[in-house]
Amino acid sequence: MMRDLYNALPLPDDRPITSVCVVEELSGCPPNYTPVSKTHDQDIDADLYKDGFFRRVTRYLCHSKTEGYMGYVVEHLAIVNDRDSRPAGYTIVEQTFDTSQKAFKKKQLCYKQVPRTMATQTITDIIILSRSKVAPEGFSLVGEMNGLCVCIKPGPAPTPQHNKPSAQASSPHLYSVEPSSRGSTGGGGGGGGGLYPGLGPARPAPAPPVAGSGQPQGPAPPLPPRNPPSYASPTHASQNSNTLYGPGHSALFGVPFILNKKYVKSSDSGSQTLPVITKKSKQQIEDEVRPRWTEIKSTGKKVT
């Protein structure tokens, strides 16, 4: 049923996915996100979590094509074992967006998010299969979670937007207001007639700048993408996780633990040895303290 409905869609949304998250309840899906609630082949519940012994626990995958880091797209998904290391360049979905619980057990869902101008491919859709273990035509198999197969639909790399000519520059119908012809009722050479006085033909384009004149020789380079903040307080991150750190991620995730340099000794500190503390008996301690104590007592008597 879901497959028939999917194939019957006249205009599929081929925009690239920009963010993914996991929720515990479908009602907790964040705004501008689409939950994958049903499987593509059998139209059954697409729960990616294995139920507990005493209560049912659910996990649903959600994706968005408008949210996430500005200028970034999701290039790929990956599913790895819980004890395996995270693939280079990937981010782990650690928590659910709505309840801040651990997203999965025994498995980890990772995604790779890169700047739009550096993406080699994009993801335009995500589906889940319950019976088939083979991805349908046009999709790629990512992995398996809770007996369900997660598949993605790869898309082409996005084209740069800053190289497109503007409509104003490409339009041949440009007019200018000539102060000398203001108020005239004749044609004025511009074909305006008496209805639009003062409108003349387009002015000729200025000559291109000469090399070495100090003027720009082409369009301005695009602005670099805005990088996400490197740190923030846990409270701030939990309130704005869908815009700063991505949904379901802690603020300190990925920040390496490095000891301050002022508390680290030089490299040759390994050759230094600590002083040896010998064990002393009570009699030895008294022998060392008694002369000093006798001197203090005698000094006190002289003062008095």
mmCIF file of C-alpha atoms in Angstrom:
data_model
loop_
_atom_site.group_PDB
_atom_site.id
_atom_site.type_symbol
_atom_site.label_atom_id
_atom_site.label_comp_id
_atom_site.label_asym_id
_atom_site.label_seq_id
_atom_site.Cartn_x
_atom_site.Cartn_y
_atom_site.Cartn_z
ATOM 1 C CA MET A 1 0.000 0.000 0.000
ATOM 2 C CA MET A 2 2.708 2.495 0.975
ATOM 3 C CA ARG A 3 4.728 1.499 -2.077
ATOM 4 C CA ASP A 4 1.770 2.150 -4.373
ATOM 5 C CA LEU A 5 1.149 5.526 -2.787
ATOM 6 C CA TYR A 6 4.825 6.405 -3.021
ATOM 7 C CA ASN A 7 5.026 5.487 -6.696
ATOM 8 C CA ALA A 8 1.810 7.388 -7.424
ATOM 9 C CA LEU A 9 3.215 10.702 -6.240
ATOM 10 C CA PRO A 10 3.425 12.967 -9.308
ATOM 11 C CA LEU A 11 6.138 15.338 -8.079
ATOM 12 C CA PRO A 12 8.605 13.817 -5.584
ATOM 13 C CA ASP A 13 10.426 16.217 -3.320
ATOM 14 C CA ASP A 14 14.040 16.008 -4.493
ATOM 15 C CA ARG A 15 15.354 18.652 -2.107
ATOM 16 C CA PRO A 16 18.313 17.401 -0.020
ATOM 17 C CA ILE A 17 17.784 16.400 3.609
ATOM 18 C CA THR A 18 19.499 18.854 5.956
ATOM 19 C CA SER A 19 18.907 17.279 9.394
ATOM 20 C CA VAL A 20 17.852 14.009 11.047
ATOM 21 C CA CYS A 21 16.727 13.145 14.569
ATOM 22 C CA VAL A 22 15.076 10.369 16.586
ATOM 23 C CA VAL A 23 11.932 10.716 18.708
ATOM 24 C CA GLU A 24 10.290 8.395 21.210
ATOM 25 C CA GLU A 25 6.718 9.355 20.331
ATOM 26 C CA LEU A 26 5.357 10.465 16.979
ATOM 27 C CA SER A 27 3.658 13.374 18.734
ATOM 28 C CA GLY A 28 7.125 14.603 19.753
ATOM 29 C CA CYS A 29 8.310 15.081 16.165
ATOM 30 C CA PRO A 30 9.733 18.645 15.963
ATOM 31 C CA PRO A 31 8.259 21.221 13.572
ATOM 32 C CA ASN A 32 9.325 21.053 9.909
ATOM 33 C CA TYR A 33 10.386 17.408 10.356
ATOM 34 C CA THR A 34 8.807 14.369 8.699
ATOM 35 C CA PRO A 35 8.608 11.140 10.752
ATOM 36 C CA VAL A 36 9.127 7.752 9.107
ATOM 37 C CA SER A 37 6.229 6.088 10.914
ATOM 38 C CA LYS A 38 5.383 3.242 8.490
ATOM 39 C CA THR A 39 7.475 0.738 6.592
ATOM 40 C CA HIS A 40 7.726 1.150 2.843
ATOM 41 C CA ASP A 41 6.891 -2.430 1.870
ATOM 42 C CA GLN A 42 4.294 -3.632 4.409
ATOM 43 C CA ASP A 43 2.836 -0.422 5.847
ATOM 44 C CA ILE A 44 3.426 -1.479 9.462
ATOM 45 C CA ASP A 45 4.861 0.394 12.419
ATOM 46 C CA ALA A 46 8.450 1.532 11.689
ATOM 47 C CA ASP A 47 9.652 1.270 15.298
ATOM 48 C CA LEU A 48 13.463 0.983 15.359
ATOM 49 C CA TYR A 49 13.759 0.000 19.043
ATOM 50 C CA LYS A 50 13.436 -3.404 20.648
ATOM 51 C CA ASP A 51 10.767 -3.366 23.357
ATOM 52 C CA GLY A 52 11.703 -3.709 27.001
ATOM 53 C CA PHE A 53 10.498 -6.410 29.395
ATOM 54 C CA PHE A 54 7.941 -4.346 31.278
ATOM 55 C CA ARG A 55 6.905 -1.590 28.862
ATOM 56 C CA ARG A 56 6.967 -0.754 25.195
ATOM 57 C CA VAL A 57 9.761 1.542 24.042
ATOM 58 C CA THR A 58 9.601 3.116 20.596
ATOM 59 C CA ARG A 59 12.021 5.023 18.412
ATOM 60 C CA TYR A 60 11.114 6.758 15.146
ATOM 61 C CA LEU A 61 13.426 8.357 12.638
ATOM 62 C CA CYS A 62 12.616 11.906 11.484
ATOM 63 C CA HIS A 63 14.202 14.044 8.794
ATOM 64 C CA SER A 64 13.917 17.648 7.638
ATOM 65 C CA LYS A 65 14.785 19.548 4.474
ATOM 66 C CA THR A 66 14.715 23.016 6.004
ATOM 67 C CA GLU A 67 16.166 22.690 9.538
ATOM 68 C CA GLY A 68 19.715 22.076 10.737
ATOM 69 C CA TYR A 69 22.916 24.046 10.244
ATOM 70 C CA MET A 70 22.616 26.848 7.719
ATOM 71 C CA GLY A 71 24.265 25.867 4.427
ATOM 72 C CA TYR A 72 24.782 22.195 5.434
ATOM 73 C CA VAL A 73 23.247 19.012 4.011
ATOM 74 C CA VAL A 74 23.241 15.371 5.130
ATOM 75 C CA GLU A 75 25.554 13.480 2.813
ATOM 76 C CA HIS A 76 25.207 9.932 4.188
ATOM 77 C CA LEU A 77 23.841 7.728 6.985
ATOM 78 C CA ALA A 78 25.550 4.836 8.754
ATOM 79 C CA ILE A 79 24.554 2.218 11.336
ATOM 80 C CA VAL A 80 27.311 0.771 13.523
ATOM 81 C CA ASN A 81 27.463 -1.422 16.599
ATOM 82 C CA ASP A 82 27.343 0.246 19.998
ATOM 83 C CA ARG A 83 30.942 -0.735 20.822
ATOM 84 C CA ASP A 84 32.376 0.221 17.442
ATOM 85 C CA SER A 85 34.091 3.553 16.961
ATOM 86 C CA ARG A 86 32.302 6.348 15.189
ATOM 87 C CA PRO A 87 33.204 6.693 11.488
ATOM 88 C CA ALA A 88 35.362 9.699 10.677
ATOM 89 C CA GLY A 89 33.313 12.787 9.923
ATOM 90 C CA TYR A 90 30.046 11.314 11.255
ATOM 91 C CA THR A 91 27.858 12.460 14.153
ATOM 92 C CA ILE A 92 26.043 9.999 16.431
ATOM 93 C CA VAL A 93 22.390 10.526 17.302
ATOM 94 C CA GLU A 94 22.769 9.954 21.034
ATOM 95 C CA GLN A 95 19.412 11.046 22.483
ATOM 96 C CA THR A 96 15.773 11.295 21.513
ATOM 97 C CA PHE A 97 14.667 14.802 20.642
ATOM 98 C CA ASP A 98 11.436 14.793 22.672
ATOM 99 C CA THR A 99 12.400 12.900 25.866
ATOM 100 C CA SER A 100 16.251 13.126 25.926
ATOM 101 C CA GLN A 101 16.533 9.360 26.403
ATOM 102 C CA LYS A 102 19.245 7.180 24.914
ATOM 103 C CA ALA A 103 18.407 6.790 21.258
ATOM 104 C CA PHE A 104 19.323 3.121 20.695
ATOM 105 C CA LYS A 105 21.009 0.188 22.389
ATOM 106 C CA LYS A 106 23.449 -2.218 20.729
ATOM 107 C CA LYS A 107 23.281 -0.039 17.597
ATOM 108 C CA GLN A 108 24.177 3.551 16.754
ATOM 109 C CA LEU A 109 22.715 5.752 14.031
ATOM 110 C CA CYS A 110 25.259 8.159 12.539
ATOM 111 C CA TYR A 111 24.966 10.815 9.873
ATOM 112 C CA LYS A 112 27.516 12.859 7.941
ATOM 113 C CA GLN A 113 26.722 16.548 7.589
ATOM 114 C CA VAL A 114 28.880 18.667 5.275
ATOM 115 C CA PRO A 115 28.654 22.135 3.700
ATOM 116 C CA ARG A 116 26.421 22.254 0.659
ATOM 117 C CA THR A 117 29.274 23.382 -1.582
ATOM 118 C CA MET A 118 31.463 20.420 -0.508
ATOM 119 C CA ALA A 119 28.889 17.612 -0.727
ATOM 120 C CA THR A 120 29.615 14.843 -3.210
ATOM 121 C CA GLN A 121 26.037 13.573 -2.960
ATOM 122 C CA THR A 122 22.836 14.278 -1.070
ATOM 123 C CA ILE A 123 19.987 12.285 0.478
ATOM 124 C CA THR A 124 16.512 13.103 -0.790
ATOM 125 C CA ASP A 125 14.461 10.439 1.045
ATOM 126 C CA ILE A 126 14.666 7.815 3.815
ATOM 127 C CA ILE A 127 12.504 4.683 3.927
ATOM 128 C CA ILE A 128 12.345 1.622 6.203
ATOM 129 C CA LEU A 129 11.706 -1.964 5.051
ATOM 130 C CA SER A 130 10.196 -4.644 7.284
ATOM 131 C CA ARG A 131 10.172 -7.721 5.046
ATOM 132 C CA SER A 132 12.582 -7.151 2.191
ATOM 133 C CA LYS A 133 16.325 -7.094 2.818
ATOM 134 C CA VAL A 134 17.085 -5.564 -0.587
ATOM 135 C CA ALA A 135 16.765 -1.855 -1.244
ATOM 136 C CA PRO A 136 14.245 -0.927 -3.954
ATOM 137 C CA GLU A 137 15.314 0.666 -7.218
ATOM 138 C CA GLY A 138 16.871 4.068 -6.709
ATOM 139 C CA PHE A 139 17.645 3.436 -3.008
ATOM 140 C CA SER A 140 20.721 2.245 -1.114
ATOM 141 C CA LEU A 141 20.730 0.004 1.958
ATOM 142 C CA VAL A 142 22.298 1.631 5.044
ATOM 143 C CA GLY A 143 21.888 -1.108 7.654
ATOM 144 C CA GLU A 144 19.519 -2.982 9.925
ATOM 145 C CA MET A 145 18.023 -1.994 13.286
ATOM 146 C CA ASN A 146 15.519 -4.071 15.259
ATOM 147 C CA GLY A 147 14.953 -6.319 12.250
ATOM 148 C CA LEU A 148 14.112 -3.353 9.991
ATOM 149 C CA CYS A 149 16.262 -2.159 7.096
ATOM 150 C CA VAL A 150 16.995 1.541 6.712
ATOM 151 C CA CYS A 151 17.413 2.747 3.119
ATOM 152 C CA ILE A 152 18.269 6.138 1.654
ATOM 153 C CA LYS A 153 17.668 7.659 -1.763
ATOM 154 C CA PRO A 154 20.917 9.257 -2.988
ATOM 155 C CA GLY A 155 20.675 12.493 -4.906
ATOM 156 C CA PRO A 156 23.093 14.560 -6.953
ATOM 157 C CA ALA A 157 25.457 17.064 -5.420
ATOM 158 C CA PRO A 158 23.816 20.480 -5.055
ATOM 159 C CA THR A 159 24.833 23.135 -7.553
ATOM 160 C CA PRO A 160 26.303 26.427 -6.300
ATOM 161 C CA GLN A 161 23.756 29.195 -6.024
ATOM 162 C CA HIS A 162 26.068 32.206 -6.259
ATOM 163 C CA ASN A 163 26.979 31.634 -9.932
ATOM 164 C CA LYS A 164 23.451 32.074 -11.223
ATOM 165 C CA PRO A 165 22.938 35.428 -13.027
ATOM 166 C CA SER A 166 20.308 37.679 -11.537
ATOM 167 C CA ALA A 167 17.076 38.395 -13.363
ATOM 168 C CA GLN A 168 17.820 42.118 -13.414
ATOM 169 C CA ALA A 169 21.158 41.662 -15.128
ATOM 170 C CA SER A 170 19.730 39.337 -17.785
ATOM 171 C CA SER A 171 16.652 41.414 -18.567
ATOM 172 C CA PRO A 172 16.980 43.373 -21.863
ATOM 173 C CA HIS A 173 14.192 45.845 -20.960
ATOM 174 C CA LEU A 174 15.920 48.446 -18.811
ATOM 175 C CA TYR A 175 14.821 52.061 -18.580
ATOM 176 C CA SER A 176 16.316 55.127 -17.002
ATOM 177 C CA VAL A 177 14.925 58.514 -15.969
ATOM 178 C CA GLU A 178 16.538 61.351 -17.879
ATOM 179 C CA PRO A 179 16.273 64.725 -16.094
ATOM 180 C CA SER A 180 16.709 66.620 -19.395
ATOM 181 C CA SER A 181 13.563 65.054 -20.861
ATOM 182 C CA ARG A 182 11.440 65.390 -17.733
ATOM 183 C CA GLY A 183 8.065 66.872 -18.618
ATOM 184 C CA SER A 184 8.391 66.360 -22.373
ATOM 185 C CA THR A 185 5.435 64.980 -24.221
ATOM 186 C CA GLY A 186 7.187 63.817 -27.339
ATOM 187 C CA GLY A 187 8.686 60.468 -28.131
ATOM 188 C CA GLY A 188 12.080 61.532 -26.839
ATOM 189 C CA GLY A 189 13.721 58.805 -28.881
ATOM 190 C CA GLY A 190 12.645 56.220 -26.336
ATOM 191 C CA GLY A 191 9.323 55.230 -27.802
ATOM 192 C CA GLY A 192 7.575 56.261 -24.598
ATOM 193 C CA GLY A 193 5.114 58.632 -26.246
ATOM 194 C CA GLY A 194 3.138 61.065 -24.127
ATOM 195 C CA LEU A 195 1.942 58.459 -21.619
ATOM 196 C CA TYR A 196 5.263 57.951 -19.781
ATOM 197 C CA PRO A 197 7.304 61.145 -20.223
ATOM 198 C CA GLY A 198 10.916 61.083 -19.196
ATOM 199 C CA LEU A 199 11.477 57.346 -19.813
ATOM 200 C CA GLY A 200 14.236 56.769 -22.261
ATOM 201 C CA PRO A 201 16.004 53.679 -23.585
ATOM 202 C CA ALA A 202 18.478 51.741 -21.504
ATOM 203 C CA ARG A 203 21.840 53.350 -20.924
ATOM 204 C CA PRO A 204 24.817 51.533 -22.441
ATOM 205 C CA ALA A 205 26.633 49.175 -20.131
ATOM 206 C CA PRO A 206 29.850 50.553 -18.619
ATOM 207 C CA ALA A 207 33.121 49.298 -19.972
ATOM 208 C CA PRO A 208 34.720 46.442 -18.034
ATOM 209 C CA PRO A 209 37.446 47.520 -15.598
ATOM 210 C CA VAL A 210 41.009 47.376 -16.782
ATOM 211 C CA ALA A 211 43.233 44.793 -15.164
ATOM 212 C CA GLY A 212 45.411 46.297 -12.465
ATOM 213 C CA SER A 213 43.057 49.208 -11.780
ATOM 214 C CA GLY A 214 42.289 47.957 -8.289
ATOM 215 C CA GLN A 215 38.608 47.294 -9.039
ATOM 216 C CA PRO A 216 37.035 43.837 -8.648
ATOM 217 C CA GLN A 217 37.283 41.704 -11.770
ATOM 218 C CA GLY A 218 34.284 39.467 -11.123
ATOM 219 C CA PRO A 219 31.482 38.637 -8.720
ATOM 220 C CA ALA A 220 32.290 38.676 -5.052
ATOM 221 C CA PRO A 221 33.217 35.270 -3.616
ATOM 222 C CA PRO A 222 30.501 33.526 -1.605
ATOM 223 C CA LEU A 223 30.477 33.926 2.135
ATOM 224 C CA PRO A 224 31.867 30.913 4.044
ATOM 225 C CA PRO A 225 29.283 28.744 5.826
ATOM 226 C CA ARG A 226 28.577 29.591 9.398
ATOM 227 C CA ASN A 227 30.349 27.130 11.647
ATOM 228 C CA PRO A 228 28.510 25.748 14.692
ATOM 229 C CA PRO A 229 29.655 27.036 18.081
ATOM 230 C CA SER A 230 32.428 25.056 19.723
ATOM 231 C CA TYR A 231 30.959 25.109 23.198
ATOM 232 C CA ALA A 232 27.890 26.142 25.168
ATOM 233 C CA SER A 233 26.322 25.472 28.520
ATOM 234 C CA PRO A 234 24.272 22.255 28.857
ATOM 235 C CA THR A 235 21.131 24.235 29.682
ATOM 236 C CA HIS A 236 21.452 26.388 26.596
ATOM 237 C CA ALA A 237 22.172 23.369 24.409
ATOM 238 C CA SER A 238 19.138 21.449 25.641
ATOM 239 C CA GLN A 239 16.837 24.368 24.868
ATOM 240 C CA ASN A 240 18.210 25.030 21.391
ATOM 241 C CA SER A 241 19.460 21.613 20.321
ATOM 242 C CA ASN A 242 17.547 21.760 17.061
ATOM 243 C CA THR A 243 19.362 24.886 15.857
ATOM 244 C CA LEU A 244 22.843 24.865 17.416
ATOM 245 C CA TYR A 245 24.012 21.308 17.962
ATOM 246 C CA GLY A 246 21.434 19.326 16.048
ATOM 247 C CA PRO A 247 18.507 17.500 17.610
ATOM 248 C CA GLY A 248 19.311 14.941 20.267
ATOM 249 C CA HIS A 249 22.971 15.882 20.849
ATOM 250 C CA SER A 250 24.651 17.237 23.955
ATOM 251 C CA ALA A 251 26.633 20.482 23.869
ATOM 252 C CA LEU A 252 29.930 18.856 24.913
ATOM 253 C CA PHE A 253 29.667 15.932 22.499
ATOM 254 C CA GLY A 254 32.817 15.664 20.384
ATOM 255 C CA VAL A 255 34.852 18.105 22.510
ATOM 256 C CA PRO A 256 38.164 16.411 23.422
ATOM 257 C CA PHE A 257 39.271 16.356 27.046
ATOM 258 C CA ILE A 258 42.654 18.099 27.248
ATOM 259 C CA LEU A 259 44.424 19.012 30.488
ATOM 260 C CA ASN A 260 45.479 22.644 30.835
ATOM 261 C CA LYS A 261 49.122 23.117 29.837
ATOM 262 C CA LYS A 262 49.997 24.939 33.040
ATOM 263 C CA TYR A 263 49.245 21.747 34.989
ATOM 264 C CA VAL A 264 51.403 19.601 32.727
ATOM 265 C CA LYS A 265 55.154 19.434 33.449
ATOM 266 C CA SER A 266 57.837 19.407 30.795
ATOM 267 C CA SER A 267 58.696 16.325 28.783
ATOM 268 C CA ASP A 268 61.731 15.534 30.935
ATOM 269 C CA SER A 269 59.559 15.214 34.041
ATOM 270 C CA GLY A 270 59.702 11.464 33.684
ATOM 271 C CA SER A 271 63.358 11.468 34.682
ATOM 272 C CA GLN A 272 62.665 13.253 37.961
ATOM 273 C CA THR A 273 62.378 11.101 41.092
ATOM 274 C CA LEU A 274 60.333 11.770 44.190
ATOM 275 C CA PRO A 275 62.110 12.004 47.583
ATOM 276 C CA VAL A 276 62.232 8.787 49.593
ATOM 277 C CA ILE A 277 60.388 8.987 52.913
ATOM 278 C CA THR A 278 61.879 6.695 55.536
ATOM 279 C CA LYS A 279 59.882 5.229 58.348
ATOM 280 C CA LYS A 280 60.913 6.407 61.844
ATOM 281 C CA SER A 281 60.168 4.947 65.237
ATOM 282 C CA LYS A 282 58.688 6.847 68.139
ATOM 283 C CA GLN A 283 62.054 7.002 69.919
ATOM 284 C CA GLN A 284 63.754 8.487 66.847
ATOM 285 C CA ILE A 285 61.116 11.188 66.556
ATOM 286 C CA GLU A 286 61.450 12.064 70.246
ATOM 287 C CA ASP A 287 65.242 12.267 69.935
ATOM 288 C CA GLU A 288 64.877 14.768 67.071
ATOM 289 C CA VAL A 289 62.224 16.890 68.759
ATOM 290 C CA ARG A 290 63.610 16.908 72.376
ATOM 291 C CA PRO A 291 66.647 19.210 71.753
ATOM 292 C CA ARG A 292 64.482 21.748 69.987
ATOM 293 C CA TRP A 293 61.865 21.641 72.702
ATOM 294 C CA THR A 294 64.501 22.079 75.417
ATOM 295 C CA GLU A 295 65.869 25.149 73.593
ATOM 296 C CA ILE A 296 62.410 26.683 73.371
ATOM 297 C CA LYS A 297 61.801 26.166 77.095
ATOM 298 C CA SER A 298 65.127 27.701 78.074
ATOM 299 C CA THR A 299 64.487 30.714 75.830
ATOM 300 C CA GLY A 300 61.120 31.252 77.466
ATOM 301 C CA LYS A 301 62.648 31.263 80.961
ATOM 302 C CA LYS A 302 65.206 33.893 79.933
ATOM 303 C CA VAL A 303 62.494 36.165 78.605
ATOM 304 C CA THR A 304 60.439 35.948 81.771
#
